[in-house]
Coordinates of C-alpha atoms in Angstrom, one line a residue:
Chain Y
M155 CA 130.5 -17.6 37.5
D156 CA 129.4 -15.3 40.2
L157 CA 130.5 -17.4 43.6
C158 CA 128.1 -14.9 45.9
Q159 CA 125.1 -17.0 43.8
I160 CA 126.3 -20.4 43.9
L161 CA 128.3 -20.8 47.4
P162 CA 126.2 -21.3 50.6
V163 CA 124.4 -18.1 52.0
S164 CA 126.5 -19.0 54.8
M165 CA 130.5 -18.8 53.3
R166 CA 129.4 -16.1 50.6
S167 CA 130.3 -13.5 53.7
D168 CA 134.1 -15.1 53.8
I169 CA 134.4 -15.0 49.6
P170 CA 137.1 -12.7 49.2
D171 CA 137.0 -9.5 46.9
N172 CA 138.3 -10.9 43.1
C173 CA 138.3 -14.4 43.7
E174 CA 137.0 -15.4 40.5
Q175 CA 140.0 -13.8 37.8
G176 CA 142.0 -17.3 36.8
L177 CA 139.8 -19.1 39.7
E178 CA 139.3 -23.0 37.2
E179 CA 138.1 -25.4 40.0
V180 CA 136.0 -25.1 43.0
R181 CA 136.4 -28.4 44.7
M182 CA 133.8 -28.3 48.2
R183 CA 134.3 -32.0 50.2
V184 CA 132.3 -32.4 53.5
G185 CA 134.1 -31.6 56.5
W186 CA 136.9 -30.3 55.4
P187 CA 137.7 -25.7 54.3
T188 CA 135.9 -25.5 50.5
E189 CA 138.6 -25.0 47.8
L190 CA 138.7 -22.0 45.1
L191 CA 141.6 -23.4 43.3
Y192 CA 143.5 -20.9 40.1
G193 CA 145.2 -21.3 36.7
D194 CA 148.1 -20.7 38.1
N195 CA 148.7 -23.6 41.2
S196 CA 147.4 -21.5 43.6
T197 CA 144.8 -22.2 45.9
K198 CA 142.1 -20.2 49.0
C199 CA 140.3 -22.2 51.9
L200 CA 136.7 -21.1 52.3
P201 CA 135.7 -22.3 55.7
K202 CA 134.8 -26.3 55.9
A203 CA 131.3 -27.4 54.2
S204 CA 128.6 -29.1 55.3
Q205 CA 126.3 -31.5 53.7
K206 CA 124.5 -29.2 53.8
D207 CA 126.3 -26.3 52.5
I208 CA 126.9 -29.1 49.3
S209 CA 122.6 -29.6 48.6
E210 CA 122.3 -26.4 49.6
T211 CA 124.6 -25.2 46.3
L212 CA 123.3 -27.9 44.3
N213 CA 120.4 -26.6 44.5
Y214 CA 121.5 -22.9 43.1
L215 CA 124.0 -24.6 40.0
S216 CA 121.4 -26.6 38.9
G217 CA 118.5 -23.9 39.6
Y218 CA 117.0 -25.7 42.7
S219 CA 115.6 -28.5 39.6
L220 CA 118.5 -31.8 40.2
Y221 CA 114.7 -33.7 38.9
A222 CA 116.0 -32.0 35.2
L223 CA 119.0 -33.6 36.1
A224 CA 118.6 -37.5 36.5
T225 CA 119.8 -38.6 33.9
Q226 CA 123.2 -37.1 33.7
L227 CA 123.5 -37.5 37.3
R228 CA 124.0 -41.2 36.9
Q229 CA 126.9 -40.2 35.1
G230 CA 128.6 -38.4 37.8
F231 CA 128.1 -34.7 36.9
F232 CA 125.9 -32.2 35.3
T233 CA 126.9 -28.8 33.8
A234 CA 125.0 -26.4 35.2
K235 CA 124.3 -22.7 33.0
G236 CA 126.6 -21.6 31.3
G237 CA 128.8 -24.5 30.5
H238 CA 130.0 -25.1 34.1
R239 CA 130.9 -28.7 35.0
V240 CA 129.7 -29.7 37.8
G241 CA 130.9 -33.4 38.9
I242 CA 129.8 -35.0 42.3
C243 CA 130.8 -37.4 45.4
G244 CA 128.5 -39.9 47.1
R245 CA 126.7 -43.0 47.6
A246 CA 126.4 -44.1 43.7
N247 CA 122.7 -46.3 45.3
D248 CA 121.3 -48.9 42.7
Q249 CA 124.8 -51.4 42.4
E250 CA 123.4 -54.9 42.8
T251 CA 121.5 -54.2 39.6
Q252 CA 125.3 -52.6 38.3
R253 CA 122.9 -49.9 37.4
I254 CA 123.7 -46.0 38.9
Q255 CA 120.4 -44.7 39.0
G256 CA 121.4 -41.5 41.3
I257 CA 124.5 -40.7 43.8
V258 CA 122.3 -40.1 47.1
D259 CA 125.0 -38.4 50.2
V260 CA 126.9 -36.3 48.5
S261 CA 130.1 -36.0 49.5
G262 CA 131.7 -33.4 47.7
I263 CA 131.5 -31.9 44.5
N264 CA 133.6 -30.4 42.0
I265 CA 133.0 -27.6 39.5
R266 CA 134.6 -26.0 36.6
I267 CA 134.6 -23.0 35.6
A268 CA 134.1 -22.9 32.0
H269 CA 136.3 -20.2 30.0
E270 CA 135.8 -18.5 27.2
K271 CA 139.3 -17.4 25.9
K272 CA 138.7 -15.8 22.1
D273 CA 141.5 -16.4 20.5
C274 CA 143.5 -19.1 22.5
A275 CA 143.8 -21.3 19.5
K276 CA 144.8 -18.7 17.2
S277 CA 148.3 -19.5 16.9
L278 CA 146.5 -23.0 15.9
M279 CA 145.1 -22.3 12.9
P280 CA 147.7 -22.1 10.1
Y281 CA 149.2 -25.1 11.4
L282 CA 145.3 -27.2 11.2
R283 CA 144.5 -25.1 7.8
D284 CA 144.6 -27.8 5.5
G285 CA 143.4 -25.5 1.6
E286 CA 140.3 -24.5 2.0
Q287 CA 139.6 -26.8 4.5
I288 CA 141.1 -28.2 7.6
H289 CA 142.5 -31.3 8.5
N290 CA 140.8 -34.2 11.1
T291 CA 142.4 -32.5 14.3
F292 CA 142.9 -34.5 17.8
L293 CA 143.5 -31.6 20.6
I294 CA 145.1 -34.4 23.2
A295 CA 145.6 -32.9 26.9
K296 CA 144.9 -34.9 30.3
P297 CA 141.6 -33.0 31.9
G298 CA 142.1 -29.7 33.6
V299 CA 143.8 -27.9 31.0
G300 CA 141.7 -26.7 28.3
K301 CA 140.5 -28.8 25.5
T302 CA 137.0 -27.8 25.5
T303 CA 138.7 -24.1 25.7
Y304 CA 140.9 -25.0 22.6
L305 CA 137.7 -26.6 20.6
R306 CA 135.3 -23.7 22.0
D307 CA 137.5 -22.1 19.6
C308 CA 139.2 -23.4 17.0
I309 CA 134.9 -23.9 16.5
R310 CA 134.8 -19.8 16.7
L311 CA 137.6 -19.0 14.0
I312 CA 136.8 -21.6 11.7
S313 CA 133.5 -20.8 11.9
T314 CA 133.9 -17.0 11.1
G315 CA 137.0 -18.1 8.9
D316 CA 138.8 -15.3 8.0
K317 CA 141.2 -13.4 4.7
T318 CA 142.1 -15.5 3.1
Y319 CA 139.8 -18.8 3.5
P320 CA 135.9 -18.2 4.7
G321 CA 134.5 -19.4 8.2
L322 CA 132.9 -23.4 7.6
K323 CA 130.2 -24.9 8.6
V324 CA 130.2 -26.2 11.2
S325 CA 129.2 -29.1 13.5
V326 CA 129.0 -29.1 17.3
V327 CA 128.0 -32.3 19.3
D328 CA 127.3 -30.8 22.5
E329 CA 126.4 -33.7 24.5
R330 CA 127.2 -32.1 28.0
S331 CA 126.9 -28.2 27.1
E332 CA 130.1 -27.5 27.7
I333 CA 130.7 -26.4 24.5
A334 CA 128.1 -24.2 23.5
A335 CA 126.4 -23.6 27.0
C336 CA 123.9 -23.7 25.5
Y337 CA 120.3 -22.1 26.8
R338 CA 116.7 -23.9 25.7
G339 CA 118.7 -24.5 22.6
V340 CA 120.3 -21.9 21.7
P341 CA 123.7 -21.3 22.4
Q342 CA 125.2 -18.6 25.1
N343 CA 129.2 -18.6 24.1
D344 CA 130.5 -17.8 20.5
L345 CA 130.5 -20.5 18.0
G346 CA 130.7 -18.1 15.0
P347 CA 128.8 -17.9 12.5
R348 CA 128.5 -21.4 11.1
V349 CA 127.9 -23.7 13.8
D350 CA 124.7 -25.8 13.9
V351 CA 123.9 -27.5 17.7
L352 CA 123.1 -30.2 18.6
D353 CA 123.2 -29.9 22.0
N354 CA 122.7 -32.6 25.4
C355 CA 122.9 -35.5 22.9
P356 CA 124.7 -38.5 23.1
K357 CA 128.3 -38.4 21.0
V358 CA 127.0 -41.2 17.9
K359 CA 124.2 -41.1 17.5
G360 CA 124.1 -37.2 17.9
M361 CA 127.5 -37.7 15.0
K362 CA 125.6 -39.2 12.7
M363 CA 122.2 -37.4 12.9
L364 CA 124.7 -34.1 12.5
L365 CA 126.4 -36.4 8.9
R366 CA 122.7 -36.8 7.5
A367 CA 120.8 -33.8 8.3
M368 CA 122.6 -30.4 8.5
S369 CA 126.0 -31.0 5.6
P370 CA 128.6 -30.2 7.5
Q371 CA 132.0 -29.2 6.8
V372 CA 133.7 -29.9 9.6
I373 CA 132.2 -31.6 13.0
A374 CA 133.4 -30.7 16.6
V375 CA 132.8 -33.2 19.2
D376 CA 134.7 -33.4 22.9
E377 CA 136.5 -36.3 24.7
L378 CA 135.9 -38.5 22.1
G379 CA 136.8 -41.5 24.0
G380 CA 135.1 -45.0 23.4
E381 CA 135.1 -47.6 21.4
E382 CA 131.4 -46.8 20.3
D383 CA 133.0 -42.7 19.7
F384 CA 135.9 -44.3 17.2
A385 CA 133.9 -46.3 14.9
A386 CA 131.3 -43.1 14.7
V387 CA 134.1 -40.9 13.9
C388 CA 135.5 -43.1 11.4
Q389 CA 132.3 -43.1 8.7
I390 CA 133.0 -39.2 9.4
L391 CA 136.5 -39.1 8.4
Y392 CA 135.1 -41.4 4.6
S393 CA 132.2 -38.9 4.5
G394 CA 134.1 -35.5 3.5
S395 CA 133.8 -34.4 6.5
R396 CA 136.6 -33.0 8.6
I397 CA 136.4 -34.1 12.6
L398 CA 137.7 -32.1 15.3
G399 CA 137.5 -33.7 18.3
T400 CA 139.1 -33.4 21.4
I401 CA 140.4 -36.7 23.4
H402 CA 141.8 -37.8 27.0
A403 CA 145.2 -38.3 27.1
D404 CA 148.8 -36.9 28.8
S405 CA 151.2 -37.1 25.7
L406 CA 150.6 -38.9 22.5
E407 CA 152.4 -42.0 23.4
E408 CA 149.4 -42.5 25.8
V409 CA 147.1 -41.6 22.8
K410 CA 148.5 -44.2 20.2
Q411 CA 148.3 -47.4 23.2
K412 CA 144.4 -46.5 23.2
P413 CA 143.1 -50.0 21.9
Y414 CA 139.7 -48.0 20.4
M415 CA 142.8 -45.9 17.8
Q416 CA 144.7 -48.3 16.6
D417 CA 142.7 -48.9 13.7
I418 CA 142.0 -44.5 13.2
L419 CA 146.1 -43.8 13.9
Q420 CA 147.1 -46.8 11.3
Q421 CA 144.8 -45.4 8.1
K422 CA 146.9 -42.1 8.8
K423 CA 143.3 -40.1 9.3
I424 CA 143.8 -37.6 11.0
G425 CA 146.6 -35.3 10.1
R426 CA 146.7 -33.1 13.3
Y427 CA 147.4 -33.8 16.5
V428 CA 147.6 -30.7 19.1
V429 CA 148.7 -32.0 22.6
I430 CA 148.0 -28.8 25.2
K431 CA 150.5 -28.7 27.9
K432 CA 149.8 -26.7 31.4
A433 CA 152.9 -25.2 32.6
R434 CA 153.5 -24.5 35.2
D435 CA 152.5 -20.7 35.8
G436 CA 148.5 -22.4 34.6
R437 CA 150.1 -21.3 31.1
R438 CA 148.7 -23.6 28.3
R439 CA 151.9 -24.7 25.1
C440 CA 151.0 -26.3 22.2
Y441 CA 152.6 -29.4 20.4
V442 CA 151.1 -30.2 17.1
Y443 CA 152.6 -33.1 15.5
D444 CA 151.2 -34.7 11.9
K445 CA 149.6 -37.6 10.4
D446 CA 153.3 -39.4 10.9
F447 CA 153.6 -38.2 14.3
K448 CA 156.2 -35.2 13.3
R449 CA 156.2 -32.1 15.4
L450 CA 155.1 -29.7 13.3
C451 CA 155.6 -27.3 16.5
Chain J
M201 CA 60.5 1.3 43.2
G202 CA 60.8 -0.2 46.5
M203 CA 59.9 -3.2 45.6
V204 CA 62.0 -3.4 42.8
L205 CA 65.0 -1.8 44.4
I206 CA 64.4 -4.8 47.3
L207 CA 64.4 -7.5 44.4
S208 CA 67.3 -6.3 42.5
G209 CA 69.6 -5.3 45.9
T210 CA 68.7 -9.2 47.2
A211 CA 69.3 -10.4 43.5
G212 CA 72.4 -8.1 43.7
G213 CA 74.0 -10.1 46.4
I214 CA 73.2 -13.7 45.6
F215 CA 74.9 -12.7 41.8
A216 CA 78.1 -11.7 44.7
W217 CA 77.1 -14.7 46.6
I218 CA 77.7 -17.0 43.6
S219 CA 81.0 -14.8 42.3
E220 CA 82.7 -14.9 45.4
E221 CA 82.8 -19.0 45.1
K222 CA 83.1 -19.3 41.3
K223 CA 86.1 -17.2 42.0
C224 CA 87.3 -19.8 44.7
A225 CA 86.2 -22.8 42.7
D226 CA 88.6 -20.8 39.9
T227 CA 91.5 -20.9 41.9
L228 CA 90.7 -24.4 42.9
Y229 CA 90.6 -26.1 39.0
E230 CA 94.1 -23.4 38.7
W231 CA 95.8 -25.2 40.6
R232 CA 95.0 -28.4 39.7
Q233 CA 95.7 -27.6 36.4
F234 CA 98.9 -26.0 37.4
Y235 CA 100.3 -29.7 38.4
I236 CA 98.8 -31.0 35.8
R237 CA 100.9 -29.0 33.9
A238 CA 104.6 -30.0 36.2
Y239 CA 103.5 -33.3 36.3
Y240 CA 104.0 -33.5 33.2
A241 CA 106.5 -31.2 32.1
M242 CA 108.5 -32.8 35.0
E243 CA 107.8 -36.2 32.7
M244 CA 107.9 -35.1 29.5
E245 CA 110.1 -32.3 29.6
H246 CA 112.2 -32.3 31.6
V247 CA 112.2 -28.6 32.4
P248 CA 113.6 -27.5 35.3
I249 CA 111.4 -25.3 37.1
V250 CA 111.8 -21.2 37.0
D251 CA 111.6 -22.1 32.9
F252 CA 108.2 -24.2 34.0
L253 CA 107.6 -21.4 35.5
R254 CA 108.2 -19.5 34.0
E255 CA 106.3 -20.0 30.1
Y256 CA 102.9 -21.0 32.7
P257 CA 100.2 -19.3 31.2
A258 CA 98.7 -18.5 34.4
K259 CA 94.8 -17.8 34.3
I260 CA 93.9 -16.2 38.0
P261 CA 95.9 -13.0 39.0
A262 CA 96.9 -14.6 42.1
M263 CA 99.0 -17.8 40.5
Q264 CA 100.2 -14.7 38.3
Q265 CA 101.5 -12.9 41.1
W266 CA 102.5 -15.6 42.9
I267 CA 104.7 -17.0 39.6
Q268 CA 106.0 -13.4 39.6
V269 CA 107.4 -13.3 43.1
F270 CA 108.6 -16.8 43.3
V271 CA 110.7 -16.8 40.0
H272 CA 111.8 -13.3 42.2
A273 CA 112.5 -15.9 45.5
L274 CA 114.9 -18.5 43.7
L275 CA 116.6 -16.8 41.4
Q276 CA 117.7 -14.7 44.0
N277 CA 119.9 -17.8 45.3
T278 CA 119.4 -17.0 48.5
F279 CA 117.1 -19.5 50.4
V280 CA 118.4 -23.0 51.0
N281 CA 116.6 -24.7 49.2
G282 CA 113.3 -24.4 46.5
E283 CA 110.5 -26.0 49.2
E284 CA 111.5 -23.2 52.1
A285 CA 111.4 -21.0 48.3
F286 CA 107.9 -21.5 47.2
L287 CA 106.1 -21.5 51.2
W288 CA 107.8 -18.2 51.7
S289 CA 105.5 -17.5 48.7
F290 CA 102.9 -17.5 49.3
E291 CA 103.0 -16.5 52.2
Q292 CA 104.1 -13.1 50.9
T293 CA 100.8 -13.9 48.4
K294 CA 98.6 -15.3 51.3
E295 CA 95.4 -12.4 50.7
L296 CA 95.1 -13.3 48.0
W297 CA 94.2 -16.4 47.5
N298 CA 90.9 -17.1 47.7
M299 CA 90.5 -21.1 49.0
T300 CA 89.8 -22.8 52.3
P301 CA 92.7 -23.4 54.6
D302 CA 92.2 -26.7 53.5
C303 CA 93.3 -26.4 50.4
K304 CA 95.7 -24.3 51.5
E305 CA 97.2 -26.5 53.1
V306 CA 97.4 -28.5 50.3
I307 CA 99.1 -26.2 48.5
I308 CA 101.4 -26.3 50.9
H309 CA 102.3 -29.6 51.3
S310 CA 102.9 -30.8 47.5
A311 CA 106.1 -28.1 47.7
K312 CA 107.5 -31.0 48.1
G313 CA 106.8 -32.0 44.8
L314 CA 108.8 -30.1 43.1
F315 CA 111.4 -29.7 44.9
G316 CA 111.8 -34.0 45.3
M317 CA 115.5 -34.9 45.3
N318 CA 114.5 -37.0 42.2
L319 CA 112.2 -37.5 39.2
E320 CA 110.0 -39.9 41.1
E321 CA 109.4 -38.7 44.4
N322 CA 108.4 -35.3 42.4
L323 CA 106.0 -36.9 40.2
T324 CA 104.9 -38.9 43.0
H325 CA 104.0 -35.5 44.9
I326 CA 102.3 -34.4 42.1
K327 CA 100.1 -36.8 41.4
C328 CA 99.2 -36.6 45.5
A329 CA 98.5 -32.9 45.6
Q330 CA 96.8 -33.2 42.4
S331 CA 94.3 -36.2 44.2
A332 CA 93.7 -33.6 46.8
I333 CA 93.7 -30.9 45.3
E334 CA 90.7 -32.8 42.8
E335 CA 88.7 -33.6 45.8
C336 CA 88.5 -30.6 47.2
I337 CA 86.9 -29.6 44.3
K338 CA 84.4 -31.9 44.4
E339 CA 83.4 -30.8 47.9
Q340 CA 83.7 -27.0 47.1
K341 CA 80.8 -28.4 44.4
I342 CA 79.0 -30.4 46.8
A343 CA 79.2 -27.7 49.7
F344 CA 78.2 -24.8 46.9
V345 CA 74.8 -27.1 45.3
K346 CA 74.2 -27.7 49.3
K347 CA 74.6 -23.6 50.6
K348 CA 73.3 -22.0 47.1
K349 CA 69.9 -24.9 47.6
L350 CA 69.3 -22.6 51.4
V351 CA 70.7 -19.2 50.7
I352 CA 68.4 -18.5 47.2
P353 CA 64.7 -19.5 48.4
V354 CA 66.6 -17.9 52.5
T355 CA 67.2 -14.4 50.5
M356 CA 64.3 -14.3 48.3
F357 CA 62.4 -15.4 51.0
G358 CA 63.6 -12.5 53.2
A359 CA 63.0 -10.2 50.6
V360 CA 59.9 -10.7 49.6
M361 CA 59.4 -11.3 53.6
I362 CA 61.0 -7.8 54.3
I363 CA 57.9 -5.9 50.6
I364 CA 55.2 -7.3 52.6
C365 CA 55.9 -5.7 56.6
L366 CA 56.7 -2.7 54.2
L367 CA 53.0 -3.1 52.3

């Protein structure tokens, strides 16, 4: 992501050289310095942002087309070109009906830079393989650690295959265009040769549609969390396809406590749980567990 | 020979005047078409503005030129908002537009319609702009008929008078 293209014109001269190396987040809050947050926990500050600056940045990120992102904005975020997620805070309107129509008077934004780190999940593949298939797998991590990055690379490696195993047909439900970063339906990120992407589609509907339509060997989906999500996962588990999903949680214990997951956990249908942790130096460590929660590595 | 030359010159003049009027009408029809398509693209397809413009099948050179300048301006990410880019690009191509100041005013005001904060706001603005342009088209048609009624007989009469005088 080129910061000179997305930050307000008034800030561009203050952007230091090579500031995009290792950049993970850009945070702008009204009246506070704009922060560039890096993987190694370091921070660089730019001049204070005003509401006008934030509005200008939103214009650049949305291609001057915020209206086209209205549905996403109701959820408090949208995905910019390249798969970067832009979270928004401000005043949510229409509180009376308990239905958020949108966010106005934006007071802060958080741009999470999408990374395509090829081969970051290569070391996981021997644990995920189950003969010519793969184990049903959940990637678990707290926000900002890199679940989607790992998921993207897993998809690429599985669909590409290797010397021992052929590539598998992977169908991806990309609700927020973060995995494939589709532009007009065509993936911009490298997901391998055997991937079908259903872009901008709700997870639950998407999983069912793909199951029926694309005869996938693996269905990949990001950020499972709701009751309906896991109900759809259950359907996949009993359909012959395999699931590769991510879940927000800091540890396996937190996953075990998730109310909607109890059935799936008891059935022991998930063969692998991969917990991703971020070390202080910014490096990621992966811990793989089997269906009995026995640690494999 | 002189008679033929005078009459054909007069006919040529009338033809040139009608062509100019037609160009003006074409421009207004093009803008009407633009608003109709923009409305549909926004309401049904939720297409980002740049994608809409890139695929817009402009028929008149002025529109083609303006779209090119406008898209370039948007992709530069240097205008604080889209409205500014719209107005700047319109200003850059102002010599190409064959229309009355009133119509230009309508188009300038419609910039808000493409870059409002939400879809409803945009659609309302576009609808208003479309109605205003349709009003311009109507007025222009009436004016054209009125002018035609006057210009053609007067010109022809003038030509005949010149021929008589020369004879």
